Structures are given as structure tokens and as C-alpha cells.
Amino acid sequence: MNNTFTSIQEHGYVYIPGPFESSLTLSLLNDSFLKILENYQERIRIPSYIKEEIGLDPDDALVIRSNDTGHDEKAYFHYRPVVGRYLSLHLRRSPMMDNFLGLCDDVYHKMLHFYDQIYMDLDEDLSQIYEKFRSAARKEMLVLRLLRYKDVSKEQEILAMPHQDISCLTSPLYESHSGLQLLIGENWQNVKMKEGSTLIFPGMKMGLLTGGMPFTRGVFVEEKKKEQDFVSQGAIAPAEHRVLGVPGKKKYTRTSIVFFAHVDMDA
Ligand SMILES: [Fe+2]
């Protein structure tokens, strides 16, 4: 392991300096995302038959979920370079769109390089992770996610139920309003983004790669009992986390930017 992984193992998460000097780039990307949603949203949705045809994931590009799908209401844009290439080729270009896709690409590649540095000096016991990361990078499996939640109107409303990410490591990069909590031991702990540093916490793939086992348990989602998969604690346990509304705030819209550092489990 290296220091990063030792810290994650000990504390459940870690802050590493870089790759952004300040949150400026990320808040510009957030603003750009909101403008795109207002003005061009249909243009960055790719029909599912085309996604299938060119090998995109169902979640790639813009996905809008309304209440009636049984999911939480939200809109998200998943960026990978292949999404950028497709949209650049098939959209009428505009400065707003060029700016948005350019910022996505910039943030994506900064994060890719950042994770490369973190994984590079892993010791033998975890060196397989670097290979799996490099393979995921070649296949463009890592994902930059921009998310607009449903409007928050009640105090302490749960915006995201407790869950573990499918990623190997997750980095929340930006949030318009605080509300992210990690389960550390028995307690929910508020975690914030720090200027100049990047927050990292482990997902299910990290749990699996360090000896964790998958399991299923019932969780309550929108008054319906649904089953959800989790991974038990390996040497590094996936971080369970949730998102709450800000107490006392009347009505607002929360947006966030998250980078999912996936690994290729087949590599
Ligand atoms: Fe998550």
C-alpha cells in the first residue's frame, strides 16, 4: 500500500492535494452544466438505440429521471471521452456547448492523471489494482458525473439513500450545497470538499479487490422494500454514504460533480 491507501483504510476516506488549485474550474463546469440543462438539454441526450449501436452505457450523456420511473427524480450527465467525441461530431457546435464539453474533458483528464499518480506507487499486494486501473483508462471506463438533484424543500430530506458506489474509488469534486455524509464506524459524519485537495473514498470494487464479499440486504427506498447489493469489509471497506438536505433551508436545487475511478475487473 502507499500512504493514500493506508489513510483510507484507517479513516474511511482521505484528502489528497491536487489536481485543482482551487474550485474555480469545477464551479465553472457546474455553471456550464446548469446553462446546458436550461438551453440545450435535448441535444445532449443520446437515444438508447444509438447508445447500444456505438457501445455507450445507458447512463452515458444526459439522463433525466422523473418520479414515475420509480427512481429519485434527477438529471445527470455522465462524461467519458467517447461521449465527448460522439457529441462533438453530431451536435451543431456552439460556444456554450464547446465550453461545456471542453471543461468536462479537462476535468476528466486531470482526474485520470491524478489517479494514475496515486495508484503508481502501490506495493505488490495491491499492484494488480494499477493494471486494472490502466485497463479501465484505456477502455474509458472511468466516469465524470454531473448531477442535479430534485428540488429540496423539506428539512433533512434524504436526497440519496445510504449506498456504496460500484467504483473502486470515488472522488466527490464539487457540491453546490453540503449534505454528503459517510458512515464512519456507527456514525454518520459530514464530509466537505476542501479547496486545493481531492476527497477520496472506496467503493465496492475496492472492497472486492481487498477480500470483501458481496451481500444483499433489504433497504427502504421510497416506502418500497427493495434489495440492494453491498460488499462486506475487506482490507479496505467500501464507504457507505448518503446525501441529506441542508437543515433549515427553504427551497434549493443541489448539484454535484463526482469522479468515479473504476477499474477493469476482467483485466
Ligand atoms: Fe454514491
XYZ file of C-alpha atoms and ligand atoms in Angstrom:
268
model
C 0.000 0.000 0.000
C 1.007 3.624 -0.084
C 0.064 6.437 2.283
C -3.157 7.170 0.462
C -4.445 3.653 0.898
C -3.232 3.355 4.474
C -5.134 6.545 5.332
C -8.277 5.314 3.580
C -8.003 2.046 5.479
C -7.615 3.836 8.802
C -10.112 6.676 8.408
C -12.532 5.546 5.677
C -11.573 8.457 3.411
C -8.658 10.767 2.662
C -7.886 14.177 1.151
C -5.007 14.320 -1.342
C -3.586 17.647 -2.620
C -4.425 18.391 -6.270
C -5.214 18.211 -9.098
C -7.153 21.510 -8.973
C -5.564 24.529 -7.348
C -8.976 25.901 -6.484
C -12.605 25.038 -7.069
C -12.806 27.597 -9.892
C -12.692 25.115 -12.784
C -15.275 22.939 -11.064
C -17.675 25.772 -10.335
C -17.325 26.918 -13.960
C -18.191 23.385 -15.059
C -21.166 23.365 -12.702
C -22.418 26.705 -14.098
C -21.919 25.434 -17.619
C -23.900 22.252 -16.822
C -26.826 24.293 -15.475
C -26.813 26.521 -18.569
C -26.783 23.480 -20.836
C -29.699 21.956 -18.923
C -31.650 25.168 -19.394
C -30.884 25.693 -23.068
C -29.777 22.544 -24.782
C -30.840 19.591 -22.726
C -32.404 17.544 -25.519
C -29.217 17.886 -27.547
C -27.027 16.106 -25.045
C -29.404 13.183 -24.653
C -28.405 10.286 -26.861
C -31.250 7.914 -27.812
C -30.817 4.461 -26.311
C -30.723 2.682 -29.679
C -27.739 4.827 -30.688
C -26.057 4.206 -27.332
C -26.423 0.499 -27.963
C -25.149 0.818 -31.504
C -21.941 2.643 -30.577
C -21.347 0.794 -27.326
C -22.253 3.507 -24.833
C -23.626 2.722 -21.385
C -27.310 3.507 -20.783
C -26.170 6.143 -18.265
C -23.774 7.910 -20.669
C -24.502 11.513 -21.724
C -27.618 13.126 -20.269
C -30.194 11.040 -18.423
C -33.294 12.612 -16.933
C -35.241 10.618 -14.422
C -38.676 11.643 -13.348
C -40.583 10.367 -10.328
C -42.669 7.940 -12.328
C -39.686 5.716 -13.164
C -39.616 4.605 -9.533
C -36.253 6.320 -9.078
C -35.455 9.572 -7.349
C -36.091 12.497 -9.626
C -32.816 13.809 -11.033
C -30.859 14.777 -14.114
C -27.306 13.670 -14.688
C -24.675 13.841 -17.382
C -22.056 11.095 -17.497
C -18.946 12.149 -19.375
C -16.332 9.850 -20.861
C -14.172 10.887 -23.834
C -16.260 8.663 -26.134
C -19.336 10.703 -25.153
C -17.482 13.926 -25.974
C -16.379 12.578 -29.348
C -19.897 11.499 -30.232
C -21.484 14.800 -29.216
C -18.799 16.899 -30.949
C -19.439 15.014 -34.187
C -23.220 15.039 -34.055
C -24.186 18.351 -32.493
C -24.354 21.708 -34.109
C -21.437 23.418 -32.376
C -21.999 26.436 -30.195
C -19.610 28.281 -27.886
C -21.745 27.164 -24.916
C -21.579 23.507 -25.913
C -17.871 23.645 -26.829
C -17.157 25.247 -23.491
C -19.142 22.592 -21.620
C -17.572 19.600 -23.379
C -14.118 21.168 -23.156
C -14.453 21.646 -19.395
C -15.720 18.071 -18.954
C -12.740 16.751 -20.895
C -10.298 18.892 -18.971
C -11.607 17.747 -15.575
C -11.803 14.113 -16.734
C -8.167 14.037 -17.861
C -6.877 15.882 -14.806
C -8.576 13.267 -12.633
C -7.254 10.408 -14.759
C -3.713 11.695 -14.320
C -4.304 12.330 -10.610
C -5.420 8.726 -10.041
C -2.559 7.416 -12.149
C -0.142 9.094 -9.745
C -1.946 7.691 -6.718
C -2.014 4.110 -7.997
C 1.507 4.152 -9.406
C 3.431 3.549 -6.210
C 1.246 0.793 -4.774
C 3.185 -2.083 -3.251
C 2.997 -5.634 -4.513
C -0.100 -6.667 -2.572
C -2.215 -4.076 -4.388
C -0.235 -3.707 -7.620
C -2.957 -5.605 -9.542
C -5.160 -2.569 -8.960
C -2.846 -0.400 -11.068
C -3.111 -2.807 -14.016
C -6.883 -2.913 -13.672
C -6.968 0.880 -13.493
C -4.798 1.265 -16.622
C -7.054 -1.150 -18.490
C -10.148 0.802 -17.373
C -8.473 4.024 -18.529
C -7.756 2.536 -21.968
C -11.365 1.379 -22.244
C -12.595 4.772 -20.981
C -14.488 3.131 -18.130
C -13.885 5.995 -15.701
C -16.791 8.404 -15.390
C -17.252 12.077 -14.616
C -20.753 12.639 -13.292
C -22.615 15.939 -13.122
C -25.809 15.692 -11.163
C -28.790 17.905 -10.455
C -30.992 16.541 -7.680
C -34.693 17.142 -7.339
C -35.578 20.397 -5.607
C -35.098 20.244 -1.859
C -37.973 21.652 0.107
C -38.052 19.872 3.450
C -35.506 19.919 6.215
C -33.154 16.962 6.360
C -34.806 15.339 3.404
C -32.765 12.396 2.166
C -31.516 13.188 -1.338
C -29.568 9.957 -1.735
C -30.289 6.864 0.357
C -27.373 5.099 2.071
C -25.407 3.175 -0.539
C -21.981 2.058 -1.652
C -20.603 3.087 -5.043
C -19.782 0.456 -7.657
C -16.462 2.239 -8.287
C -13.025 1.287 -6.992
C -12.539 4.798 -5.604
C -14.873 7.793 -5.704
C -13.971 11.471 -5.618
C -16.733 13.992 -4.984
C -15.267 17.122 -6.585
C -17.913 19.785 -6.154
C -21.236 20.318 -4.409
C -23.423 23.384 -4.581
C -24.731 22.682 -1.053
C -23.251 20.495 1.664
C -25.072 17.314 2.620
C -22.721 14.409 1.880
C -22.270 12.056 4.839
C -20.073 8.983 5.221
C -20.810 6.204 7.681
C -17.670 6.002 9.801
C -17.988 3.200 12.325
C -21.504 3.672 13.701
C -21.777 7.374 12.988
C -22.800 9.476 10.021
C -20.104 12.065 9.525
C -20.471 15.247 7.454
C -17.751 15.465 4.819
C -16.924 18.529 2.803
C -14.839 19.272 -0.222
C -11.585 21.100 0.508
C -10.124 23.800 -1.700
C -6.961 22.519 -3.421
C -7.424 18.911 -2.293
C -9.478 15.993 -3.523
C -11.608 13.759 -1.326
C -11.266 10.023 -1.992
C -13.326 7.177 -0.560
C -13.535 3.498 -1.575
C -16.323 1.775 -3.485
C -17.420 -1.839 -3.890
C -14.684 -2.818 -6.370
C -12.037 -1.801 -3.829
C -13.828 -3.932 -1.238
C -13.887 -6.898 -3.606
C -10.223 -6.492 -4.596
C -9.146 -6.466 -0.960
C -11.075 -9.537 0.172
C -14.628 -8.226 0.740
C -17.648 -10.358 -0.171
C -20.840 -9.219 -1.928
C -24.086 -9.449 0.002
C -27.656 -8.238 -0.293
C -29.898 -6.723 2.304
C -33.255 -5.031 2.324
C -33.228 -1.260 2.354
C -36.136 1.078 2.436
C -36.415 3.133 -0.750
C -39.433 5.365 -1.231
C -41.591 3.277 1.082
C -40.998 0.208 -1.039
C -38.719 -2.508 0.174
C -36.031 -3.022 -2.394
C -32.930 -5.108 -2.349
C -29.575 -3.557 -2.882
C -26.131 -5.075 -3.169
C -23.336 -4.277 -0.786
C -19.811 -5.507 -0.239
C -18.611 -6.513 3.195
C -15.393 -5.219 4.673
C -12.204 -6.468 3.017
C -8.836 -4.990 3.901
C -10.396 -1.763 2.640
C -14.145 -1.434 3.207
C -16.416 0.381 0.736
C -17.631 3.641 2.251
C -21.345 3.740 2.868
C -22.639 7.236 2.214
C -25.800 9.276 1.784
C -26.836 12.819 0.943
C -29.113 14.930 3.132
C -30.804 18.240 2.518
C -29.407 21.252 4.340
C -31.460 21.773 7.529
C -33.422 24.995 7.740
C -33.025 25.940 4.110
C -36.363 26.616 2.470
C -36.030 25.543 -1.123
C -32.991 24.984 -3.300
C -31.535 22.824 -6.041
C -28.472 20.789 -5.257
C -25.898 19.973 -7.899
C -22.744 17.937 -7.589
C -19.771 16.739 -9.638
C -18.260 13.344 -8.878
C -15.472 11.314 -10.473
C -15.762 7.525 -10.380
C -12.382 5.823 -10.663
C -13.438 2.452 -11.960
C -11.117 -0.456 -12.535
C -11.464 -3.199 -15.130
C -12.210 -6.286 -13.054
C -11.580 -8.521 -16.101
C -8.047 -7.224 -16.717
Fe -22.512 7.453 -4.239
